[in-house]
């Protein structure tokens, strides 16, 4: 990381003295505040007692990055030991003036050394060193005096990703928005309303702990998979000893035994003797065994790079498939530790996934809209309250206390409890469905997804491959399973990294295993290699029908940037050598002798790919020399040139059974779907056709953009892609039968497909048309992990809410940047994603989207309920204030506990709808529909309360009490009683109206706890109306003598319920009015960018005009 803005801090004596004096004067209160800040805000806690200074005197440093301040403690490190220091220590100390004492701090997972005003990043072995320098540690640590020093610098060999503390998690994930509500709790305590305040506080703390514990338990289960600790054998003080892997240090020499096959490596290192096969799928996303070779002596002067020199380097988290000792060793290989703990490649990758420098995630936070509405209402309420009390000449203290009370009305302290309970129920439902959520803030995000991006292999398709055919190079028109030639058999039987484990099970890339099983070759045990080999092979394989044995003497491993691998093969009892190569057809063609490439190579490849098949090209040649020294000096370019084309291996990935139904249902919700894959573009197009992402009636064009260096311009081309079935040809571009709407899923008439190269060219040279391409494209092929992340970011710039579903570590960056992301397999990929599926089932995506919509609708209902709760209480308070009266404490307590708290606890049990609605929920309390209904509900509420009061005042038994001892409040007991009863009924009505169900949630009748809450609340209200004094004397209610009036109140409440129900659904019936409001609202919403762009594209007839041109 680039550290530019850094401030040093040291203890301030005058601040410390002032703090001590204040603590004595105020009986330790400042000390309590200081300890509280130590838990919740460590940065502020340090600034209270520390002041700025130079870096050379700093005890702490504050680093500013991306508008965020991070506090880091500075440690002093002292080095005592012999003058002669090993290589690793020399690299650490070479830039320091004082080599016996220096200062260091940690930032994230990185560590920095402070030298005066310089900041030097601490590095480990393998950073710009030569192999010869690395091999200085080939005897391990002979001087153990340095080990305590190194342990302080590098720490334990654990990943050490800094997690979020329990209190910080609560503050950031749960309580971040509700400080105003907690101020309301303090006001309740100050105004003697402590009973309900205590109930809410206890329940809120309890719910917070449950939610935090649930999420952290899920996070902890994932975190357990990080550490691969075990016991290791290291060389120290010139002898091998056994230690725990957490005590490993860079520079250690480690023995790796054959018995460790199947275990995971816990450090980064380089091999110095023997051979080892590892599975690095955790880092590459590809389950391809990689052969690790010892460092050759002829490369000692070369610089070492842990990423590019992966033929010798291995990484933490990699799985050991097979250990092959060198001659003379019994059962182990030797390796030098180059990095441990947070310095390993895996730790860096995990840290970047969990704490990216910049994440363009837009959370749909309804709380901000709720605040806007309530601030407006609060201002109106304050004006009325202050004006009325000044008019009646009340004291300033009384006015301030009543204004504070009014604040608790408008910002209900019970709101955080409702939201917390909602999140708990939602996470529990997701857990029951096999979906983990480690970031509660993102629970609402899936509800607003407009663009869903799927990885292809392992996500939309099954991870297993099926061999369709092996097509010989001399006749590519033969597209059935023909008898392979010996050249193709030799290539499939030797060009791979397959090995067998202790259980004699074949381990390797499924593609390699599939080819090997159809090659007619068998593996040969290491101890059974024929002695007739001129050179000792790495692996050997026998031809089943002839017993001839071939050995692999050199391997050029597969790399994603080259998209091919090759081996040099020797036949036993022969000195002749062969090169066997396989990989992506486009790459193999470039490295073959043109004379061996059939004329129909490209057309045949296109036809096969269009059928949805995966194609691997096979090639090889005979080497013209047989000397082993020359063999070791060969480079990839020398080996993989002038090859002879042998043919194609054709494989298929079957679609998951649920893919078509999941895609269809997601599209039914007006959600766009795209495929982003590393496979061939034609294969991606066919999978898009088969799943229904691109319907059969739509036209599909493959768009290519290539930069012309001569003209310094971009050449655009479009290739029309045919439909899957010959009889179902796409309609023409301007067919009037196709409804023009390239935005809403299946209705789109034109789809584009682009590859990674086109995407890069458009971003760099054609940014003006890139947004149009992204809106129209449905297939993204040959995309690298970085490009997947860029795609998500570019779509977010258009104000799309982007969902991402992937299954591997290569999808991790895109998963982390997406608004809503689901990892359907892989523990490390799951760390990057807000959600992860335990069952690796594609239906989890649909379940998550439904739950997200149900959750956001439930959250909106809670906010709407509390808005009406506040408004009803304000109307009641204002009406009683007019009569110089107010609700008594127990009356308010009854309303809050029985008719509000009871509903709060039961709200969240309503499950999401089984049907994926054809429209997204608004997701904003300030949406026209919600504002429209709130205004009408406010009017109805006022009419209901005022009408009830007016009727009771007309009764013959109505009277007001006489003032007693100067008291003037609560004299109008009949008005108070009616307002209390009306308020309880209104809370009952709004709890039904706002939770009645609909598109996104099941009906309220399916929520059994809610039905029970209604029954209890309604039963108590009937008892209160008909027997107020005898049943609840502490409520101090008037005895309404007219029986008919009691029935009238119940009738008015029922009428209020019916009218409110009509109001709630009238908005949907008044289409012109609704469209007008939504058009005005859309000018201020996030959807403005892409919708305006779609309209502009329609006017320009893009991409139709571009295609025709």
PDB file of N, CA and C in Angstrom, residues 196 199-200 202-204 206-207 414 417-422 424-425 858 862 865-866 896-910 1007-1010 1013:
ATOM      1  N   UNK A 196     -40.304   0.930  30.436  1.00  0.00           N
ATOM      2  CA  UNK A 196     -40.237   0.533  29.026  1.00  0.00           C
ATOM      3  C   UNK A 196     -38.833   0.725  28.471  1.00  0.00           C
ATOM      4  N   UNK A 199     -36.932  -2.323  29.397  1.00  0.00           N
ATOM      5  CA  UNK A 199     -37.348  -3.466  28.576  1.00  0.00           C
ATOM      6  C   UNK A 199     -36.707  -3.397  27.192  1.00  0.00           C
ATOM      7  N   UNK A 200     -36.798  -2.229  26.556  1.00  0.00           N
ATOM      8  CA  UNK A 200     -36.233  -2.058  25.208  1.00  0.00           C
ATOM      9  C   UNK A 200     -34.722  -2.232  25.231  1.00  0.00           C
ATOM     10  N   UNK A 202     -32.829  -3.963  27.377  1.00  0.00           N
ATOM     11  CA  UNK A 202     -32.450  -5.367  27.598  1.00  0.00           C
ATOM     12  C   UNK A 202     -32.673  -6.193  26.337  1.00  0.00           C
ATOM     13  N   UNK A 203     -33.841  -6.017  25.717  1.00  0.00           N
ATOM     14  CA  UNK A 203     -34.136  -6.778  24.500  1.00  0.00           C
ATOM     15  C   UNK A 203     -33.192  -6.409  23.363  1.00  0.00           C
ATOM     16  N   UNK A 204     -32.844  -5.121  23.260  1.00  0.00           N
ATOM     17  CA  UNK A 204     -31.918  -4.686  22.198  1.00  0.00           C
ATOM     18  C   UNK A 204     -30.539  -5.299  22.404  1.00  0.00           C
ATOM     19  N   UNK A 206     -29.843  -8.017  24.065  1.00  0.00           N
ATOM     20  CA  UNK A 206     -29.985  -9.456  23.853  1.00  0.00           C
ATOM     21  C   UNK A 206     -30.007  -9.787  22.355  1.00  0.00           C
ATOM     22  N   UNK A 207     -30.813  -9.040  21.586  1.00  0.00           N
ATOM     23  CA  UNK A 207     -30.889  -9.273  20.138  1.00  0.00           C
ATOM     24  C   UNK A 207     -29.557  -8.982  19.458  1.00  0.00           C
ATOM     25  N   UNK A 414     -37.407   2.098  20.133  1.00  0.00           N
ATOM     26  CA  UNK A 414     -37.633   0.671  19.873  1.00  0.00           C
ATOM     27  C   UNK A 414     -37.378   0.285  18.426  1.00  0.00           C
ATOM     28  N   UNK A 417     -34.407  -2.237  17.842  1.00  0.00           N
ATOM     29  CA  UNK A 417     -34.781  -3.596  18.231  1.00  0.00           C
ATOM     30  C   UNK A 417     -35.550  -4.284  17.107  1.00  0.00           C
ATOM     31  N   UNK A 418     -36.451  -3.563  16.467  1.00  0.00           N
ATOM     32  CA  UNK A 418     -37.231  -4.144  15.367  1.00  0.00           C
ATOM     33  C   UNK A 418     -36.328  -4.563  14.222  1.00  0.00           C
ATOM     34  N   UNK A 419     -35.388  -3.707  13.862  1.00  0.00           N
ATOM     35  CA  UNK A 419     -34.484  -4.017  12.754  1.00  0.00           C
ATOM     36  C   UNK A 419     -33.581  -5.194  13.102  1.00  0.00           C
ATOM     37  N   UNK A 420     -33.085  -5.226  14.332  1.00  0.00           N
ATOM     38  CA  UNK A 420     -32.224  -6.333  14.767  1.00  0.00           C
ATOM     39  C   UNK A 420     -32.965  -7.664  14.712  1.00  0.00           C
ATOM     40  N   UNK A 421     -34.194  -7.672  15.222  1.00  0.00           N
ATOM     41  CA  UNK A 421     -34.977  -8.916  15.201  1.00  0.00           C
ATOM     42  C   UNK A 421     -35.236  -9.356  13.770  1.00  0.00           C
ATOM     43  N   UNK A 422     -35.500  -8.393  12.896  1.00  0.00           N
ATOM     44  CA  UNK A 422     -35.718  -8.716  11.483  1.00  0.00           C
ATOM     45  C   UNK A 422     -34.485  -9.368  10.874  1.00  0.00           C
ATOM     46  N   UNK A 424     -32.113 -10.999  12.479  1.00  0.00           N
ATOM     47  CA  UNK A 424     -31.915 -12.324  13.087  1.00  0.00           C
ATOM     48  C   UNK A 424     -32.777 -13.359  12.390  1.00  0.00           C
ATOM     49  N   UNK A 425     -34.064 -13.047  12.194  1.00  0.00           N
ATOM     50  CA  UNK A 425     -34.964 -13.990  11.532  1.00  0.00           C
ATOM     51  C   UNK A 425     -34.514 -14.261  10.105  1.00  0.00           C
ATOM     52  N   UNK A 858     -39.844  -6.057   4.327  1.00  0.00           N
ATOM     53  CA  UNK A 858     -40.112  -6.102   5.763  1.00  0.00           C
ATOM     54  C   UNK A 858     -39.490  -4.887   6.457  1.00  0.00           C
ATOM     55  N   UNK A 862     -41.396  -1.945   8.586  1.00  0.00           N
ATOM     56  CA  UNK A 862     -41.043  -1.522   9.950  1.00  0.00           C
ATOM     57  C   UNK A 862     -40.904  -0.001  10.010  1.00  0.00           C
ATOM     58  N   UNK A 865     -44.306   1.577   9.716  1.00  0.00           N
ATOM     59  CA  UNK A 865     -45.063   1.401  10.960  1.00  0.00           C
ATOM     60  C   UNK A 865     -44.606   2.405  12.010  1.00  0.00           C
ATOM     61  N   UNK A 866     -43.271   2.599  12.116  1.00  0.00           N
ATOM     62  CA  UNK A 866     -42.776   3.515  13.140  1.00  0.00           C
ATOM     63  C   UNK A 866     -43.028   4.974  12.766  1.00  0.00           C
ATOM     64  N   UNK A 896     -47.065   0.905  24.356  1.00  0.00           N
ATOM     65  CA  UNK A 896     -45.736   0.534  23.858  1.00  0.00           C
ATOM     66  C   UNK A 896     -45.447  -0.952  24.034  1.00  0.00           C
ATOM     67  N   UNK A 897     -45.906  -1.534  25.153  1.00  0.00           N
ATOM     68  CA  UNK A 897     -45.574  -2.939  25.420  1.00  0.00           C
ATOM     69  C   UNK A 897     -46.527  -3.883  24.712  1.00  0.00           C
ATOM     70  N   UNK A 898     -47.821  -3.677  24.902  1.00  0.00           N
ATOM     71  CA  UNK A 898     -48.801  -4.639  24.394  1.00  0.00           C
ATOM     72  C   UNK A 898     -49.064  -4.459  22.910  1.00  0.00           C
ATOM     73  N   UNK A 899     -49.277  -3.225  22.463  1.00  0.00           N
ATOM     74  CA  UNK A 899     -49.676  -3.034  21.067  1.00  0.00           C
ATOM     75  C   UNK A 899     -48.517  -2.698  20.139  1.00  0.00           C
ATOM     76  N   UNK A 900     -47.329  -2.492  20.671  1.00  0.00           N
ATOM     77  CA  UNK A 900     -46.173  -2.209  19.795  1.00  0.00           C
ATOM     78  C   UNK A 900     -45.109  -3.290  19.947  1.00  0.00           C
ATOM     79  N   UNK A 901     -44.640  -3.498  21.178  1.00  0.00           N
ATOM     80  CA  UNK A 901     -43.575  -4.470  21.401  1.00  0.00           C
ATOM     81  C   UNK A 901     -43.999  -5.874  20.991  1.00  0.00           C
ATOM     82  N   UNK A 902     -45.252  -6.217  21.275  1.00  0.00           N
ATOM     83  CA  UNK A 902     -45.753  -7.538  20.910  1.00  0.00           C
ATOM     84  C   UNK A 902     -45.666  -7.759  19.404  1.00  0.00           C
ATOM     85  N   UNK A 903     -46.014  -6.715  18.633  1.00  0.00           N
ATOM     86  CA  UNK A 903     -45.959  -6.827  17.168  1.00  0.00           C
ATOM     87  C   UNK A 903     -44.511  -6.826  16.671  1.00  0.00           C
ATOM     88  N   UNK A 904     -43.668  -6.054  17.345  1.00  0.00           N
ATOM     89  CA  UNK A 904     -42.254  -6.000  16.948  1.00  0.00           C
ATOM     90  C   UNK A 904     -41.618  -7.394  16.999  1.00  0.00           C
ATOM     91  N   UNK A 905     -41.903  -8.113  18.069  1.00  0.00           N
ATOM     92  CA  UNK A 905     -41.298  -9.434  18.247  1.00  0.00           C
ATOM     93  C   UNK A 905     -41.815 -10.440  17.226  1.00  0.00           C
ATOM     94  N   UNK A 906     -43.008 -10.195  16.668  1.00  0.00           N
ATOM     95  CA  UNK A 906     -43.611 -11.166  15.752  1.00  0.00           C
ATOM     96  C   UNK A 906     -43.492 -10.778  14.287  1.00  0.00           C
ATOM     97  N   UNK A 907     -43.134  -9.515  13.975  1.00  0.00           N
ATOM     98  CA  UNK A 907     -43.067  -9.044  12.597  1.00  0.00           C
ATOM     99  C   UNK A 907     -42.235  -9.962  11.701  1.00  0.00           C
ATOM    100  N   UNK A 908     -41.037 -10.291  12.172  1.00  0.00           N
ATOM    101  CA  UNK A 908     -40.036 -10.933  11.315  1.00  0.00           C
ATOM    102  C   UNK A 908     -40.321 -12.368  10.948  1.00  0.00           C
ATOM    103  N   UNK A 909     -41.359 -12.988  11.504  1.00  0.00           N
ATOM    104  CA  UNK A 909     -41.644 -14.385  11.204  1.00  0.00           C
ATOM    105  C   UNK A 909     -42.288 -14.583   9.823  1.00  0.00           C
ATOM    106  N   UNK A 910     -42.733 -13.502   9.193  1.00  0.00           N
ATOM    107  CA  UNK A 910     -43.335 -13.623   7.868  1.00  0.00           C
ATOM    108  C   UNK A 910     -42.268 -14.002   6.854  1.00  0.00           C
ATOM    109  N   UNK A1007     -48.094 -16.061   9.289  1.00  0.00           N
ATOM    110  CA  UNK A1007     -47.216 -15.743  10.421  1.00  0.00           C
ATOM    111  C   UNK A1007     -47.967 -16.071  11.718  1.00  0.00           C
ATOM    112  N   UNK A1008     -47.809 -17.283  12.204  1.00  0.00           N
ATOM    113  CA  UNK A1008     -48.552 -17.751  13.377  1.00  0.00           C
ATOM    114  C   UNK A1008     -48.290 -16.872  14.609  1.00  0.00           C
ATOM    115  N   UNK A1009     -47.018 -16.530  14.942  1.00  0.00           N
ATOM    116  CA  UNK A1009     -46.789 -15.644  16.097  1.00  0.00           C
ATOM    117  C   UNK A1009     -47.498 -14.297  15.947  1.00  0.00           C
ATOM    118  N   UNK A1010     -47.569 -13.779  14.707  1.00  0.00           N
ATOM    119  CA  UNK A1010     -48.248 -12.499  14.491  1.00  0.00           C
ATOM    120  C   UNK A1010     -49.751 -12.642  14.713  1.00  0.00           C
ATOM    121  N   UNK A1013     -50.316 -12.667  18.319  1.00  0.00           N
ATOM    122  CA  UNK A1013     -50.163 -11.313  18.867  1.00  0.00           C
ATOM    123  C   UNK A1013     -51.418 -10.488  18.611  1.00  0.00           C
TER     124      UNK A1013
END
